[in-house]
Amino acid sequence: MKKSESRYFNTALRIDQAFLKLLEQKDMEYITVKEICEAAGVNRSTFYLHYETIGDLLAESVQYMNEQFLEHMKLRGEVFVSKIRDCPLDELYLVTPAYLTPYLEYIAQNKRLFRTALKNSGSLGLDRIYSRMMRHVFTPILERFQIAEPDRPYMVAFYIHGLMAILSEWLKHDCADSIPHVCAVMEQCVMGGRGKQEEAK
């Protein structure tokens, strides 16, 4: 990467981080370009060099958050979908420690960002993200369980929003409970305690 390109991306990252910090303090509709520029240490012309509107910045922040998570998880689409097709049915719940631990570790390492995302879930377009997750992840899972198509949106809504509520509660308390404990709670909620019962056998 050329020095000029590196400077461009570093500036964009500073604007990104300033925006996320401001989101912790107030709702997005009350944030101004002037505030973002002051927090990032750039002028308005620099902001508009990178983004046309705060909405564009918001979209990039969400994309950045997702890319960081995917990199942390080291997941690639084809490998993940292949695993969904071939793994034992019990693993399709995606609430086993193998799936949950890296996710919870990532959240704990990025508490501020995730608190901001949950607080501003509507603005950050998390529903659209979940919709994509349903198409690429949950739909193949529900097909393997032979769940009737009209029932799938209800089951996905229950699954996602239930787990997000647990994460929200965990973040509210600054991730004080251990990751194994939160994993066990999620497993119990989704599998009705079956995972623990099977381990005890």
PDB file of N, CA and C in Angstrom, residues 125-177:
ATOM      1  N   GLY A 125     -28.827  -1.144  11.176  1.00  0.00           N
ATOM      2  CA  GLY A 125     -29.336  -2.093  10.186  1.00  0.00           C
ATOM      3  C   GLY A 125     -29.078  -3.534  10.547  1.00  0.00           C
ATOM      4  N   LEU A 126     -29.097  -3.871  11.849  1.00  0.00           N
ATOM      5  CA  LEU A 126     -28.830  -5.256  12.248  1.00  0.00           C
ATOM      6  C   LEU A 126     -29.890  -6.211  11.720  1.00  0.00           C
ATOM      7  N   ASP A 127     -31.125  -5.714  11.531  1.00  0.00           N
ATOM      8  CA  ASP A 127     -32.163  -6.574  10.967  1.00  0.00           C
ATOM      9  C   ASP A 127     -31.787  -7.044   9.565  1.00  0.00           C
ATOM     10  N   ARG A 128     -31.176  -6.142   8.791  1.00  0.00           N
ATOM     11  CA  ARG A 128     -30.749  -6.534   7.435  1.00  0.00           C
ATOM     12  C   ARG A 128     -29.619  -7.563   7.504  1.00  0.00           C
ATOM     13  N   ILE A 129     -28.735  -7.380   8.495  1.00  0.00           N
ATOM     14  CA  ILE A 129     -27.650  -8.344   8.677  1.00  0.00           C
ATOM     15  C   ILE A 129     -28.222  -9.705   9.033  1.00  0.00           C
ATOM     16  N   TYR A 130     -29.199  -9.725   9.955  1.00  0.00           N
ATOM     17  CA  TYR A 130     -29.828 -10.990  10.351  1.00  0.00           C
ATOM     18  C   TYR A 130     -30.537 -11.636   9.165  1.00  0.00           C
ATOM     19  N   SER A 131     -31.116 -10.810   8.300  1.00  0.00           N
ATOM     20  CA  SER A 131     -31.798 -11.347   7.127  1.00  0.00           C
ATOM     21  C   SER A 131     -30.815 -12.100   6.239  1.00  0.00           C
ATOM     22  N   ARG A 132     -29.618 -11.513   6.049  1.00  0.00           N
ATOM     23  CA  ARG A 132     -28.593 -12.200   5.252  1.00  0.00           C
ATOM     24  C   ARG A 132     -28.133 -13.478   5.951  1.00  0.00           C
ATOM     25  N   MET A 133     -28.009 -13.408   7.296  1.00  0.00           N
ATOM     26  CA  MET A 133     -27.627 -14.597   8.049  1.00  0.00           C
ATOM     27  C   MET A 133     -28.653 -15.700   7.848  1.00  0.00           C
ATOM     28  N   MET A 134     -29.926 -15.324   7.816  1.00  0.00           N
ATOM     29  CA  MET A 134     -30.973 -16.332   7.654  1.00  0.00           C
ATOM     30  C   MET A 134     -30.830 -17.034   6.315  1.00  0.00           C
ATOM     31  N   ARG A 135     -30.588 -16.233   5.257  1.00  0.00           N
ATOM     32  CA  ARG A 135     -30.486 -16.844   3.935  1.00  0.00           C
ATOM     33  C   ARG A 135     -29.299 -17.786   3.835  1.00  0.00           C
ATOM     34  N   HIS A 136     -28.152 -17.370   4.376  1.00  0.00           N
ATOM     35  CA  HIS A 136     -26.917 -18.124   4.151  1.00  0.00           C
ATOM     36  C   HIS A 136     -26.593 -19.147   5.236  1.00  0.00           C
ATOM     37  N   VAL A 137     -27.178 -18.987   6.410  1.00  0.00           N
ATOM     38  CA  VAL A 137     -26.844 -19.883   7.516  1.00  0.00           C
ATOM     39  C   VAL A 137     -28.069 -20.625   8.027  1.00  0.00           C
ATOM     40  N   PHE A 138     -29.080 -19.882   8.476  1.00  0.00           N
ATOM     41  CA  PHE A 138     -30.190 -20.531   9.157  1.00  0.00           C
ATOM     42  C   PHE A 138     -31.109 -21.314   8.228  1.00  0.00           C
ATOM     43  N   THR A 139     -31.327 -20.810   6.999  1.00  0.00           N
ATOM     44  CA  THR A 139     -32.203 -21.542   6.083  1.00  0.00           C
ATOM     45  C   THR A 139     -31.675 -22.953   5.803  1.00  0.00           C
ATOM     46  N   PRO A 140     -30.365 -23.126   5.471  1.00  0.00           N
ATOM     47  CA  PRO A 140     -29.870 -24.504   5.281  1.00  0.00           C
ATOM     48  C   PRO A 140     -30.006 -25.370   6.534  1.00  0.00           C
ATOM     49  N   ILE A 141     -29.849 -24.757   7.708  1.00  0.00           N
ATOM     50  CA  ILE A 141     -29.987 -25.514   8.953  1.00  0.00           C
ATOM     51  C   ILE A 141     -31.424 -25.999   9.125  1.00  0.00           C
ATOM     52  N   LEU A 142     -32.379 -25.095   8.919  1.00  0.00           N
ATOM     53  CA  LEU A 142     -33.794 -25.459   9.083  1.00  0.00           C
ATOM     54  C   LEU A 142     -34.227 -26.479   8.032  1.00  0.00           C
ATOM     55  N   GLU A 143     -33.629 -26.400   6.843  1.00  0.00           N
ATOM     56  CA  GLU A 143     -33.924 -27.408   5.811  1.00  0.00           C
ATOM     57  C   GLU A 143     -33.468 -28.790   6.268  1.00  0.00           C
ATOM     58  N   ARG A 144     -32.285 -28.848   6.896  1.00  0.00           N
ATOM     59  CA  ARG A 144     -31.793 -30.148   7.366  1.00  0.00           C
ATOM     60  C   ARG A 144     -32.670 -30.718   8.474  1.00  0.00           C
ATOM     61  N   PHE A 145     -33.275 -29.839   9.274  1.00  0.00           N
ATOM     62  CA  PHE A 145     -34.196 -30.303  10.315  1.00  0.00           C
ATOM     63  C   PHE A 145     -35.607 -30.512   9.779  1.00  0.00           C
ATOM     64  N   GLN A 146     -35.788 -30.283   8.473  1.00  0.00           N
ATOM     65  CA  GLN A 146     -37.075 -30.461   7.793  1.00  0.00           C
ATOM     66  C   GLN A 146     -38.189 -29.629   8.441  1.00  0.00           C
ATOM     67  N   ILE A 147     -37.848 -28.381   8.796  1.00  0.00           N
ATOM     68  CA  ILE A 147     -38.829 -27.454   9.346  1.00  0.00           C
ATOM     69  C   ILE A 147     -39.661 -26.879   8.205  1.00  0.00           C
ATOM     70  N   ALA A 148     -40.972 -26.854   8.369  1.00  0.00           N
ATOM     71  CA  ALA A 148     -41.859 -26.329   7.333  1.00  0.00           C
ATOM     72  C   ALA A 148     -41.513 -24.869   7.032  1.00  0.00           C
ATOM     73  N   GLU A 149     -41.515 -24.516   5.759  1.00  0.00           N
ATOM     74  CA  GLU A 149     -41.089 -23.180   5.339  1.00  0.00           C
ATOM     75  C   GLU A 149     -41.861 -22.044   6.023  1.00  0.00           C
ATOM     76  N   PRO A 150     -43.197 -22.138   6.178  1.00  0.00           N
ATOM     77  CA  PRO A 150     -43.918 -21.026   6.837  1.00  0.00           C
ATOM     78  C   PRO A 150     -43.501 -20.817   8.293  1.00  0.00           C
ATOM     79  N   ASP A 151     -42.947 -21.852   8.932  1.00  0.00           N
ATOM     80  CA  ASP A 151     -42.563 -21.741  10.346  1.00  0.00           C
ATOM     81  C   ASP A 151     -41.155 -21.167  10.538  1.00  0.00           C
ATOM     82  N   ARG A 152     -40.364 -21.145   9.482  1.00  0.00           N
ATOM     83  CA  ARG A 152     -38.948 -20.777   9.623  1.00  0.00           C
ATOM     84  C   ARG A 152     -38.726 -19.340  10.113  1.00  0.00           C
ATOM     85  N   PRO A 153     -39.446 -18.339   9.585  1.00  0.00           N
ATOM     86  CA  PRO A 153     -39.205 -16.969  10.083  1.00  0.00           C
ATOM     87  C   PRO A 153     -39.453 -16.841  11.584  1.00  0.00           C
ATOM     88  N   TYR A 154     -40.459 -17.556  12.119  1.00  0.00           N
ATOM     89  CA  TYR A 154     -40.739 -17.485  13.556  1.00  0.00           C
ATOM     90  C   TYR A 154     -39.595 -18.091  14.362  1.00  0.00           C
ATOM     91  N   MET A 155     -39.108 -19.232  13.888  1.00  0.00           N
ATOM     92  CA  MET A 155     -38.046 -19.921  14.625  1.00  0.00           C
ATOM     93  C   MET A 155     -36.743 -19.121  14.593  1.00  0.00           C
ATOM     94  N   VAL A 156     -36.441 -18.525  13.439  1.00  0.00           N
ATOM     95  CA  VAL A 156     -35.224 -17.726  13.331  1.00  0.00           C
ATOM     96  C   VAL A 156     -35.317 -16.491  14.226  1.00  0.00           C
ATOM     97  N   ALA A 157     -36.491 -15.840  14.232  1.00  0.00           N
ATOM     98  CA  ALA A 157     -36.681 -14.663  15.079  1.00  0.00           C
ATOM     99  C   ALA A 157     -36.483 -15.014  16.549  1.00  0.00           C
ATOM    100  N   PHE A 158     -37.050 -16.155  16.977  1.00  0.00           N
ATOM    101  CA  PHE A 158     -36.913 -16.597  18.365  1.00  0.00           C
ATOM    102  C   PHE A 158     -35.451 -16.875  18.705  1.00  0.00           C
ATOM    103  N   TYR A 159     -34.782 -17.578  17.808  1.00  0.00           N
ATOM    104  CA  TYR A 159     -33.389 -17.971  18.023  1.00  0.00           C
ATOM    105  C   TYR A 159     -32.486 -16.746  18.132  1.00  0.00           C
ATOM    106  N   ILE A 160     -32.561 -15.869  17.129  1.00  0.00           N
ATOM    107  CA  ILE A 160     -31.649 -14.725  17.075  1.00  0.00           C
ATOM    108  C   ILE A 160     -31.923 -13.744  18.197  1.00  0.00           C
ATOM    109  N   HIS A 161     -33.189 -13.338  18.358  1.00  0.00           N
ATOM    110  CA  HIS A 161     -33.489 -12.300  19.340  1.00  0.00           C
ATOM    111  C   HIS A 161     -33.314 -12.808  20.765  1.00  0.00           C
ATOM    112  N   GLY A 162     -33.532 -14.098  20.968  1.00  0.00           N
ATOM    113  CA  GLY A 162     -33.283 -14.665  22.295  1.00  0.00           C
ATOM    114  C   GLY A 162     -31.812 -14.612  22.660  1.00  0.00           C
ATOM    115  N   LEU A 163     -30.955 -15.020  21.739  1.00  0.00           N
ATOM    116  CA  LEU A 163     -29.518 -14.988  22.003  1.00  0.00           C
ATOM    117  C   LEU A 163     -29.009 -13.552  22.123  1.00  0.00           C
ATOM    118  N   MET A 164     -29.557 -12.643  21.305  1.00  0.00           N
ATOM    119  CA  MET A 164     -29.149 -11.243  21.398  1.00  0.00           C
ATOM    120  C   MET A 164     -29.556 -10.643  22.743  1.00  0.00           C
ATOM    121  N   ALA A 165     -30.690 -11.080  23.296  1.00  0.00           N
ATOM    122  CA  ALA A 165     -31.116 -10.588  24.608  1.00  0.00           C
ATOM    123  C   ALA A 165     -30.133 -11.037  25.691  1.00  0.00           C
ATOM    124  N   ILE A 166     -29.635 -12.270  25.570  1.00  0.00           N
ATOM    125  CA  ILE A 166     -28.635 -12.754  26.534  1.00  0.00           C
ATOM    126  C   ILE A 166     -27.350 -11.943  26.411  1.00  0.00           C
ATOM    127  N   LEU A 167     -26.927 -11.708  25.173  1.00  0.00           N
ATOM    128  CA  LEU A 167     -25.716 -10.907  24.952  1.00  0.00           C
ATOM    129  C   LEU A 167     -25.881  -9.497  25.509  1.00  0.00           C
ATOM    130  N   SER A 168     -27.056  -8.921  25.305  1.00  0.00           N
ATOM    131  CA  SER A 168     -27.323  -7.571  25.799  1.00  0.00           C
ATOM    132  C   SER A 168     -27.215  -7.513  27.322  1.00  0.00           C
ATOM    133  N   GLU A 169     -27.766  -8.522  27.978  1.00  0.00           N
ATOM    134  CA  GLU A 169     -27.702  -8.579  29.446  1.00  0.00           C
ATOM    135  C   GLU A 169     -26.257  -8.741  29.905  1.00  0.00           C
ATOM    136  N   TRP A 170     -25.501  -9.571  29.197  1.00  0.00           N
ATOM    137  CA  TRP A 170     -24.090  -9.801  29.531  1.00  0.00           C
ATOM    138  C   TRP A 170     -23.285  -8.508  29.383  1.00  0.00           C
ATOM    139  N   LEU A 171     -23.528  -7.791  28.279  1.00  0.00           N
ATOM    140  CA  LEU A 171     -22.818  -6.540  28.036  1.00  0.00           C
ATOM    141  C   LEU A 171     -23.202  -5.468  29.051  1.00  0.00           C
ATOM    142  N   LYS A 172     -24.472  -5.493  29.465  1.00  0.00           N
ATOM    143  CA  LYS A 172     -24.946  -4.509  30.442  1.00  0.00           C
ATOM    144  C   LYS A 172     -24.134  -4.597  31.734  1.00  0.00           C
ATOM    145  N   HIS A 173     -23.690  -5.815  32.052  1.00  0.00           N
ATOM    146  CA  HIS A 173     -22.895  -6.047  33.264  1.00  0.00           C
ATOM    147  C   HIS A 173     -21.401  -6.148  32.953  1.00  0.00           C
ATOM    148  N   ASP A 174     -20.993  -5.534  31.830  1.00  0.00           N
ATOM    149  CA  ASP A 174     -19.590  -5.443  31.445  1.00  0.00           C
ATOM    150  C   ASP A 174     -18.936  -6.817  31.280  1.00  0.00           C
ATOM    151  N   CYS A 175     -19.712  -7.788  30.795  1.00  0.00           N
ATOM    152  CA  CYS A 175     -19.210  -9.146  30.521  1.00  0.00           C
ATOM    153  C   CYS A 175     -18.565  -9.763  31.765  1.00  0.00           C
ATOM    154  N   ALA A 176     -19.178  -9.501  32.936  1.00  0.00           N
ATOM    155  CA  ALA A 176     -18.597  -9.976  34.200  1.00  0.00           C
ATOM    156  C   ALA A 176     -18.645 -11.497  34.326  1.00  0.00           C
ATOM    157  N   ASP A 177     -19.728 -12.121  33.864  1.00  0.00           N
ATOM    158  CA  ASP A 177     -19.810 -13.588  33.945  1.00  0.00           C
ATOM    159  C   ASP A 177     -18.847 -14.221  32.953  1.00  0.00           C
TER     160      ASP A 177
END
